[in-house]
Coordinates of C-alpha atoms in Angstrom, one line a residue:
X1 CA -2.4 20.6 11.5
X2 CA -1.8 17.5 9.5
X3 CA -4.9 16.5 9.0
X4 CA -5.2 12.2 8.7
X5 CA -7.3 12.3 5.0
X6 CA -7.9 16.1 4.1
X7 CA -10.7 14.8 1.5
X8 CA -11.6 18.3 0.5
X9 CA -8.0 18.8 -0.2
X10 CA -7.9 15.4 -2.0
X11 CA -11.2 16.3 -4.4
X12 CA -10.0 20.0 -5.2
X13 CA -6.8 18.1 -7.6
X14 CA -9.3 17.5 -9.7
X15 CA -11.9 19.5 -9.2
X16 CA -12.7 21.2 -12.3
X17 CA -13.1 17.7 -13.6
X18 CA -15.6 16.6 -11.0
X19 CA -17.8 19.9 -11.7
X20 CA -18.2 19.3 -14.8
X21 CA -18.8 15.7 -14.8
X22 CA -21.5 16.5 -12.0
X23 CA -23.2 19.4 -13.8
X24 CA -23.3 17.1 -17.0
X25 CA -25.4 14.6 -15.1
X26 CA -27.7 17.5 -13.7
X27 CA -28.1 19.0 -17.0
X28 CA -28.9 15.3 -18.2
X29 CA -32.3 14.9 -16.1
X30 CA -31.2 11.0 -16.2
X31 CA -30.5 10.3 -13.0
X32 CA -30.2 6.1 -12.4
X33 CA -29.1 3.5 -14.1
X34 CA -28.0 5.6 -17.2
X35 CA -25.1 6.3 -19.7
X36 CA -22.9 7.7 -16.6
X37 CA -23.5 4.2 -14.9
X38 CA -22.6 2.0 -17.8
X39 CA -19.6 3.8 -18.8
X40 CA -18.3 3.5 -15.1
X41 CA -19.0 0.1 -15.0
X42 CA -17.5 -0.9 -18.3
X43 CA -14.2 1.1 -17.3
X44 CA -14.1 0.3 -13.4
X45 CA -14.1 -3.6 -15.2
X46 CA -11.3 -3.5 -18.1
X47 CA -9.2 -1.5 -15.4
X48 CA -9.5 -4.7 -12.9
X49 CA -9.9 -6.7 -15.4
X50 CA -13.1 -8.9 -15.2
X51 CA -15.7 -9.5 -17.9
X52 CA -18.9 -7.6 -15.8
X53 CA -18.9 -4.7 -12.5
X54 CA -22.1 -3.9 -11.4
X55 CA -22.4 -0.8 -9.3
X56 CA -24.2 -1.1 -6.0
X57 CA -25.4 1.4 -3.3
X58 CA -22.1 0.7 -1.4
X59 CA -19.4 -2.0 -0.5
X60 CA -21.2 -3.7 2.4
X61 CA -24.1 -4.2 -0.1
X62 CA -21.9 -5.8 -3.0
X63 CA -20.1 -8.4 -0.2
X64 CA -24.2 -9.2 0.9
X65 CA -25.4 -9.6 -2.6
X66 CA -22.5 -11.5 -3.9
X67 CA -23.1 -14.1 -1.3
X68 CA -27.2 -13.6 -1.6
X69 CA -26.5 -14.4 -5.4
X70 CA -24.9 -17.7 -4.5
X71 CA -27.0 -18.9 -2.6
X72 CA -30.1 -17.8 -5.4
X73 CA -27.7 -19.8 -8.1
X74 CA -27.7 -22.8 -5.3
X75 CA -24.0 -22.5 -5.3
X76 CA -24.1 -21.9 -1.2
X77 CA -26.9 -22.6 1.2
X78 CA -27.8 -21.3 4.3
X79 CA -25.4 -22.5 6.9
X80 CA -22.7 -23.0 4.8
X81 CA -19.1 -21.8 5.9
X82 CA -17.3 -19.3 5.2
X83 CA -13.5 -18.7 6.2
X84 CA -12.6 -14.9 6.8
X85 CA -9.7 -12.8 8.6
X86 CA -10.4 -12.5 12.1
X87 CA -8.4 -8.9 11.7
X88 CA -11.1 -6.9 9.4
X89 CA -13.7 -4.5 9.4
X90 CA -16.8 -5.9 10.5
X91 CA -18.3 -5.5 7.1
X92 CA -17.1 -8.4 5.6
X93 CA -18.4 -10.8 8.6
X94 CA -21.8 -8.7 8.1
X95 CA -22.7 -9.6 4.8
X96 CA -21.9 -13.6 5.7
X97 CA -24.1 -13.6 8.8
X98 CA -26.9 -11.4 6.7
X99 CA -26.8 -14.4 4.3
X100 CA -27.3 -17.0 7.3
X101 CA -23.9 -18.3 6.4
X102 CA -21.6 -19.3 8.8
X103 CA -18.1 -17.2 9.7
X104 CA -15.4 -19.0 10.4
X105 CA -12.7 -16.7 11.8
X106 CA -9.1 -17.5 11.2
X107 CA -5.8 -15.5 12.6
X108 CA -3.7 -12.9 10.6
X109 CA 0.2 -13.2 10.0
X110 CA 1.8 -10.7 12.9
X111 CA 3.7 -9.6 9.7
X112 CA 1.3 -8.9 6.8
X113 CA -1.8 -8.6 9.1
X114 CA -3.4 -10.5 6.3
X115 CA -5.7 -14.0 6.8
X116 CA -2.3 -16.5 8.1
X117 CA -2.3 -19.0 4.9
X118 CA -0.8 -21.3 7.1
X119 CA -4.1 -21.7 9.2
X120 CA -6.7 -21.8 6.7
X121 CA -6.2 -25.5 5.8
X122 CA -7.1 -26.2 9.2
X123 CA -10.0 -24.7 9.9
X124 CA -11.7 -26.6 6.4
X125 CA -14.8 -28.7 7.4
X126 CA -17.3 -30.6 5.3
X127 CA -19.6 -27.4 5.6
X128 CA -16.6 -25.0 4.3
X129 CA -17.8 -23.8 0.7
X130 CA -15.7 -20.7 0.9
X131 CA -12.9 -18.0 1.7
X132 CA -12.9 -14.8 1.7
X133 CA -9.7 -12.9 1.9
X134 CA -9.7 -9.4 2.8
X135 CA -7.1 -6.7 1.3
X136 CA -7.1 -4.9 4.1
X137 CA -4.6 -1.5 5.0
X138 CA -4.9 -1.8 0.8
X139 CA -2.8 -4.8 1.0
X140 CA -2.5 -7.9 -0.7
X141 CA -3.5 -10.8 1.1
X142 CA -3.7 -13.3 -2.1
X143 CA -1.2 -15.9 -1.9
X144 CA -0.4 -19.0 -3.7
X145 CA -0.9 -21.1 -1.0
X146 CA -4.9 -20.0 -0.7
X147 CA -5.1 -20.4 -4.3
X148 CA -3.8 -24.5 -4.2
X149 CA -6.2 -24.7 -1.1
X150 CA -9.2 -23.3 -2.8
X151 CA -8.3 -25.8 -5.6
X152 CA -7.7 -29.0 -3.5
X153 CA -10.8 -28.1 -1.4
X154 CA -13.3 -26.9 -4.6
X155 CA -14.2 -23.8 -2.6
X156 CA -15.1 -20.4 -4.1
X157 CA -12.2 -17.7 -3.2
X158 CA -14.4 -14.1 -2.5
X159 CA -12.7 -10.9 -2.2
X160 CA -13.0 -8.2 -0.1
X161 CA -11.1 -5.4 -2.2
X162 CA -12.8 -2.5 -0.2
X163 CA -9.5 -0.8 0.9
X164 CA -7.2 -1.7 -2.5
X165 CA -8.4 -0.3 -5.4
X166 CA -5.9 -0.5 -8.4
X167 CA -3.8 -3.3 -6.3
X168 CA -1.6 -6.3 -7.8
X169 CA 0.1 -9.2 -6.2
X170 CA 3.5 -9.8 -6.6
X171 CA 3.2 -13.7 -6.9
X172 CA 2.4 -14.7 -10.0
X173 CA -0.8 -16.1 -10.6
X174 CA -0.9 -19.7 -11.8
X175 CA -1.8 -20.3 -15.8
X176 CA -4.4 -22.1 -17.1
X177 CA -6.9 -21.4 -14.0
X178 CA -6.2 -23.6 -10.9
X179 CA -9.7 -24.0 -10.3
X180 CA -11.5 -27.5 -11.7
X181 CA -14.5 -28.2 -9.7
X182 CA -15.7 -30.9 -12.1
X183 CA -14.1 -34.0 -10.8
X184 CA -16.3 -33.9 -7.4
X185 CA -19.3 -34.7 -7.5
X186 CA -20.6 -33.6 -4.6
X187 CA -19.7 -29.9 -4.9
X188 CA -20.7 -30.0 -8.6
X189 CA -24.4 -30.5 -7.4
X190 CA -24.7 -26.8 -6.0
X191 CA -23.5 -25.9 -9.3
X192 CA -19.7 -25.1 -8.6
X193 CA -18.5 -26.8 -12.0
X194 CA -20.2 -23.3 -13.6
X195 CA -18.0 -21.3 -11.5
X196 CA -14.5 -21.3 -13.7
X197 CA -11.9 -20.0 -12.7
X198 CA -10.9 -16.0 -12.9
X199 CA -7.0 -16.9 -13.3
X200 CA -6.3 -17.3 -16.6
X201 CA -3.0 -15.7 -17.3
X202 CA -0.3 -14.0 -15.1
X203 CA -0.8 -10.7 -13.1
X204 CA -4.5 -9.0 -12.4
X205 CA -5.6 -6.9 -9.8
X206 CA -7.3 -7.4 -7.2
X207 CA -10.9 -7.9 -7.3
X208 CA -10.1 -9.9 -10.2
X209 CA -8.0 -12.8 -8.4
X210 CA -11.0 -15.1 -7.3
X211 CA -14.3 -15.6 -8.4
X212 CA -15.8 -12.8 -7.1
X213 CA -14.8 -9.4 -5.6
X214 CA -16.6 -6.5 -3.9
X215 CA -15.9 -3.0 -3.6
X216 CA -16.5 -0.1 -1.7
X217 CA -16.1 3.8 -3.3
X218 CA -16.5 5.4 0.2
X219 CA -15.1 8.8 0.1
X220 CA -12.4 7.9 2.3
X221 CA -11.1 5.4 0.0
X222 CA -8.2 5.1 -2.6
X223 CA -10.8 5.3 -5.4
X224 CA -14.1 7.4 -3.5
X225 CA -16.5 8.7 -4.7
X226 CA -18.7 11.8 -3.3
X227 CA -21.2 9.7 -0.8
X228 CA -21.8 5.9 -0.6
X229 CA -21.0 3.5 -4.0
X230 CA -19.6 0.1 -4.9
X231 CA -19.5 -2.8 -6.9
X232 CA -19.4 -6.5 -7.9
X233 CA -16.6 -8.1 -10.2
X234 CA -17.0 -11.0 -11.9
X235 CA -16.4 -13.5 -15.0
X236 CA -19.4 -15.0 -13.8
X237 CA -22.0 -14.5 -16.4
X238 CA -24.8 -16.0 -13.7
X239 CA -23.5 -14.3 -11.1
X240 CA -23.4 -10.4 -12.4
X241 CA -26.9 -11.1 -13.7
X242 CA -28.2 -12.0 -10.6
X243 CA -26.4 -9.7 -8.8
X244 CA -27.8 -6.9 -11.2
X245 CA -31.4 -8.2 -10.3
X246 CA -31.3 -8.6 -6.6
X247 CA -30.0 -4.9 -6.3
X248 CA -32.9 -3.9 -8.6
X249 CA -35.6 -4.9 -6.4
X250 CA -34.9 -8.5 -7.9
X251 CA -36.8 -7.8 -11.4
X252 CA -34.8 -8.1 -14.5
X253 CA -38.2 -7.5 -16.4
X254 CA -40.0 -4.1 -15.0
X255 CA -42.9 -5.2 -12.3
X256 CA -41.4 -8.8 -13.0
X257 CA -39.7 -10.0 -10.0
X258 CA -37.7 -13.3 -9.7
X259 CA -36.0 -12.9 -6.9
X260 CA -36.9 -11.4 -3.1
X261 CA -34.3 -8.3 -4.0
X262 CA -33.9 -4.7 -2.6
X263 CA -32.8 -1.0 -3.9
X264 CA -29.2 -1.2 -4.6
X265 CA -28.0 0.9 -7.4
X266 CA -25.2 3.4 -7.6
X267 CA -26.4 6.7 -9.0
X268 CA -25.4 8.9 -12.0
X269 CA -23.8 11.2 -9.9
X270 CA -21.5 9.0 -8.2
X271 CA -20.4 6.7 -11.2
X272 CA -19.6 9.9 -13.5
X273 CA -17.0 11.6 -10.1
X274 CA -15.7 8.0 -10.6
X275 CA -15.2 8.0 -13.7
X276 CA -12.7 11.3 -13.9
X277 CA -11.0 9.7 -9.9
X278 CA -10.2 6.2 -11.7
X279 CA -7.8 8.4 -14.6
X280 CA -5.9 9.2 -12.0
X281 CA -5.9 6.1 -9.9
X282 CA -2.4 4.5 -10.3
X283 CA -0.7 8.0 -10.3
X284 CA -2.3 8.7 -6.6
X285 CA -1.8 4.9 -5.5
X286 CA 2.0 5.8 -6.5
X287 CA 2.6 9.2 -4.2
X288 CA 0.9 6.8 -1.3
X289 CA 3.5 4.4 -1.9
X290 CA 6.6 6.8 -2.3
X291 CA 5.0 8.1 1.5
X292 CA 4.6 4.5 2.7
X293 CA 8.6 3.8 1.4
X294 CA 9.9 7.3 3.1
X295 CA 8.1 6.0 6.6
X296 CA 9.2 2.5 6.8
X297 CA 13.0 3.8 5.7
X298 CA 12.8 6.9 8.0
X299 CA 11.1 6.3 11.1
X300 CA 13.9 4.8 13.3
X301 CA 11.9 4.4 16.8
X302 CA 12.1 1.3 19.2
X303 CA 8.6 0.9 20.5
X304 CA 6.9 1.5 16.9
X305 CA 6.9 -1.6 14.6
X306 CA 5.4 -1.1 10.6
X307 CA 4.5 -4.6 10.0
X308 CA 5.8 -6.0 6.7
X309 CA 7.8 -3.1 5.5
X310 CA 11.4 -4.2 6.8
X311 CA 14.2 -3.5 3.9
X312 CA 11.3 -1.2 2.0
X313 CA 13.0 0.3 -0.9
X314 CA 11.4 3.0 -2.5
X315 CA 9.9 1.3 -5.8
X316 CA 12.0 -1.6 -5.4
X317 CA 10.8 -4.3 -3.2
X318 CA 8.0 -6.2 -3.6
X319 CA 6.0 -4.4 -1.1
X320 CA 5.7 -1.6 -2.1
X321 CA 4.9 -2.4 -5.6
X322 CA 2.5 -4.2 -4.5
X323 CA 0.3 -2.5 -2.1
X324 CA -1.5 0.5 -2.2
X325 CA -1.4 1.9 1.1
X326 CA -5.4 2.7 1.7
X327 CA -3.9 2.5 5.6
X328 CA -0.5 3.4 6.7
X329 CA -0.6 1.3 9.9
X330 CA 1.6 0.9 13.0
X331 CA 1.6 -0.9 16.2
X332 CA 3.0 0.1 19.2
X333 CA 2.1 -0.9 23.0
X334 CA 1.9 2.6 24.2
X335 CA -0.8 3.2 21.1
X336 CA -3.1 5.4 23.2
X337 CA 0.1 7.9 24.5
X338 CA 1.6 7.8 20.6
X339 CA -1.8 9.1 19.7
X340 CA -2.0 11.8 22.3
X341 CA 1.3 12.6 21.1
X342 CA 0.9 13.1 17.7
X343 CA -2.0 14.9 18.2
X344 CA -0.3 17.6 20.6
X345 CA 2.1 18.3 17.8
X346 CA -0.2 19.0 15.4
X347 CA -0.4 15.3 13.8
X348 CA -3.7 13.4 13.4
X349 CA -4.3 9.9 13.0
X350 CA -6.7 7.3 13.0
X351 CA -7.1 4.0 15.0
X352 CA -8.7 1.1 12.6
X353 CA -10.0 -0.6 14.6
X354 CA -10.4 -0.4 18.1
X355 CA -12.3 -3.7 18.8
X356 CA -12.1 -6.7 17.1
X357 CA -14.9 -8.3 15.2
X358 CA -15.6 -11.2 17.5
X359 CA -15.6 -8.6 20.9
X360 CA -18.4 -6.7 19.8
X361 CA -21.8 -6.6 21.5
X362 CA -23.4 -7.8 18.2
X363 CA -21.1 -11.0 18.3
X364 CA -21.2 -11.9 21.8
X365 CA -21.3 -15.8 21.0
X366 CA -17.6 -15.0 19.9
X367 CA -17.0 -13.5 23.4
X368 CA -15.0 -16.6 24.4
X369 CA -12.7 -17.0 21.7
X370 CA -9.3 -16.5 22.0
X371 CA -7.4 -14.5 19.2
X372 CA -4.5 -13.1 20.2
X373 CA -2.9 -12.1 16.9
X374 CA -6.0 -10.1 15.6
X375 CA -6.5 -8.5 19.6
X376 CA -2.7 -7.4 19.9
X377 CA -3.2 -5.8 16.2
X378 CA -6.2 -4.1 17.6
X379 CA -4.9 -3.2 20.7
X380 CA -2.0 -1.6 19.0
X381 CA -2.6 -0.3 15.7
X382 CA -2.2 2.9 14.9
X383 CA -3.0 4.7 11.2
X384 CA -0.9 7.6 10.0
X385 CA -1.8 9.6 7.4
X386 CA -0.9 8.6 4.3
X387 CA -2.6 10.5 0.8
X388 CA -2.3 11.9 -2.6
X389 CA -2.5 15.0 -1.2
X390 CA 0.4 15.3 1.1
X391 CA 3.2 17.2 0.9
X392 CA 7.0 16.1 0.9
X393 CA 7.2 18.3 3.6
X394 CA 4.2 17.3 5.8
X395 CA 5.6 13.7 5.4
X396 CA 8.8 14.5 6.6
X397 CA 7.6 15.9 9.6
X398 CA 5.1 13.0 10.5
X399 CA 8.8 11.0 10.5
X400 CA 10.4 13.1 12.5
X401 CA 8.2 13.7 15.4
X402 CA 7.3 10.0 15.6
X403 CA 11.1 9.7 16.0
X404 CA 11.1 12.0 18.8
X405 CA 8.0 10.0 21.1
X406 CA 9.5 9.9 24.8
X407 CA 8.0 6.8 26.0

């Protein structure tokens, strides 16, 4: 069996790491909010490249608390909107709603299956304060063009870098910041003229690319820890500082609260397995991409498109330098039958995700919208595995049966 994300497979490569950095925290009796914690969260920044990370209890809680510090700082308000991919996991249109902000769904490129830059502009109302692009699959979805509408528009850019730890775009970010909200007056009065921007030179990664970013250390992710963890990145002096105190219960002072907060904190445990993972980082986001180039430049099959990857060279193109492959997806109209498939010869995958944001029961007001971009993706999509962990051999063999489906 090739298993879709062997994670005890993955932890053993550095296992003897991992035990020690766990039994150190044991045999420290410090348990929260200690040396462990600070040291991951001064590393996890300078390796994305922001001023301040604050660790949280997981990802969905750093995308709510970003947006709950916002609106604390009177940068957003209550029914303000929010542009976000129509194509993502129904985390990131969570934490808007949570906040009583408003989620303004826009298509993904058939190609990328990022948020379509092309559509964004349109969908801009006098309540838009925001976007949010997700990097989802562990893809890039910054673009120029978001960046000059973010500008023009004096909206915050928020990232959702839950699936691309240790990613960078391939555009080149714009010098000198391209962000300037002082010369409006009406968006400077929520404060957005504190809010410089993050791009300040060329290259980054992401969660450094907007004004904010957050991040989930699932164990199922790139960079995972052992249970549920994430973060906040930021420049944002104000921002970090409030996000620190809302996740604390909202006291900065002990039995001093300023804010209505909750218990948000990543743990000792998880930020020291972190720690010893994040060395290794870029060396397992490489094998994921050598895997990614071997599939896009192997699998020869009619009915099976791998959006985004045509002319792939391995280390070469711009893709794969690019993204870090969290999800190795594929759509194909016989999705269901591929699946059986795969699994009868030993193969397992993963479907991500089987019903769009805006068709679930908890969204039923978006019943009667009509997406067809983001419901063909998730009427199609198929994830094959794709890890540190796997063999030259195992990935061979994913290739060649998928080149052997009888459809």
């Amino acid at each position: 069996m090739i298993e879709y994300l062997p994670l005890k497979r993955i932890t053993a490569m550095h296992a003897d790491e991992i035990h020690e950095a766990a039994s150190r925290v044991v045999d420290s009796g410090w348990y929260l909010r200690g040396e462990a914690t600070e040291r991951f969260e001064a590393e996890y920044a300078q390796f994305i490249g922001t001023k301040h990370c604050v660790g949280v209890a997981n990802g969905l809680d750093a995308l709510t608390l970003l947006f709950r510090a916002y609106i604390y700082n009177n940068v957003l308000q209550e029914g303000d909107e929010v542009i976000v991919p129509a194509n993502t996991y129904i985390a990131s249109i969570l934490s808007i709603t949570e906040n009583r902000l408003k989620p303004v769904l826009v298509e993904p490129r058939l190609d990328t299956l990022q948020i379509d830059d092309a559509l964004i502009e349109q969908a801009i109302t006098p309540r838009t304060r925001a976007v949010m692009i997700v990097h989802l699959y562990g893809r890039c979805a910054y673009t120029e063009r978001i960046a000059t509408i973010c500008q023009a528009h004096h909206l915050l850019l928020i990232e959702d870098n839950a699936q691309a730890h240790g990613c960078r775009p391939t555009q080149a970010l714009p010098k000198g910041g391209v962000f300037d909200f002082t010369s409006n007056a009406e968006v400077s009065t929520n404060n957005m003229s504190e809010h410089p921007s993050l791009w300040e030179g060329l290259g980054g990664l992401t969660g450094s690319l907007g004004h904010a970013a957050a991040h989930s250390f699932y164990p199922g992710k790139n960079l995972g820890a052992l249970g549920d963890a994430g973060a906040v990145t930021t420049n944002d002096d104000q921002l970090a500082a409030t996000v620190r105190s809302i996740a604390n219960y909202g006291s900065t002072k002990k039995y001093v609260f300023d804010y209505i907060g909750r218990n948000s904190r990543i743990d000792e445990l998880q930020a020291a397995i972190l720690s010893v993972k994040l060395k290794y980082l870029d060396e397992d986001n490489a094998r994921r991409r050598a895997i990614a180039a071997y599939y896009s430049e192997n699998i020869h099959h009619p009915d099976i498109t791998i959006p985004g990857t045509s002319n792939l060279s391995p280390l070469t193109s711009h893709l794969s330098l690019q993204n870090v492959w969290h999800i190795f997806p594929v759509l194909c109209e016989q999705r269901n039958a591929l699946q059986a498939y795969l699994a009868e010869q030993g193969v397992q995958t993963m479907i991500h995700y089987p019903i769009p944001p805006h068709k679930q029961a908890c969204y039923a007001d978006w019943h009667n919208l009509c997406l067809p971009v983001t419901e063909r993706i998730h009427d199609q999509e198929l994830s094959l595995p794709c890890h540190q962990a796997m063999t030259d051999a195992e990935v061979e063999r994913v290739a060649d049966i998928i080149n052997h489906f009888n459809t």
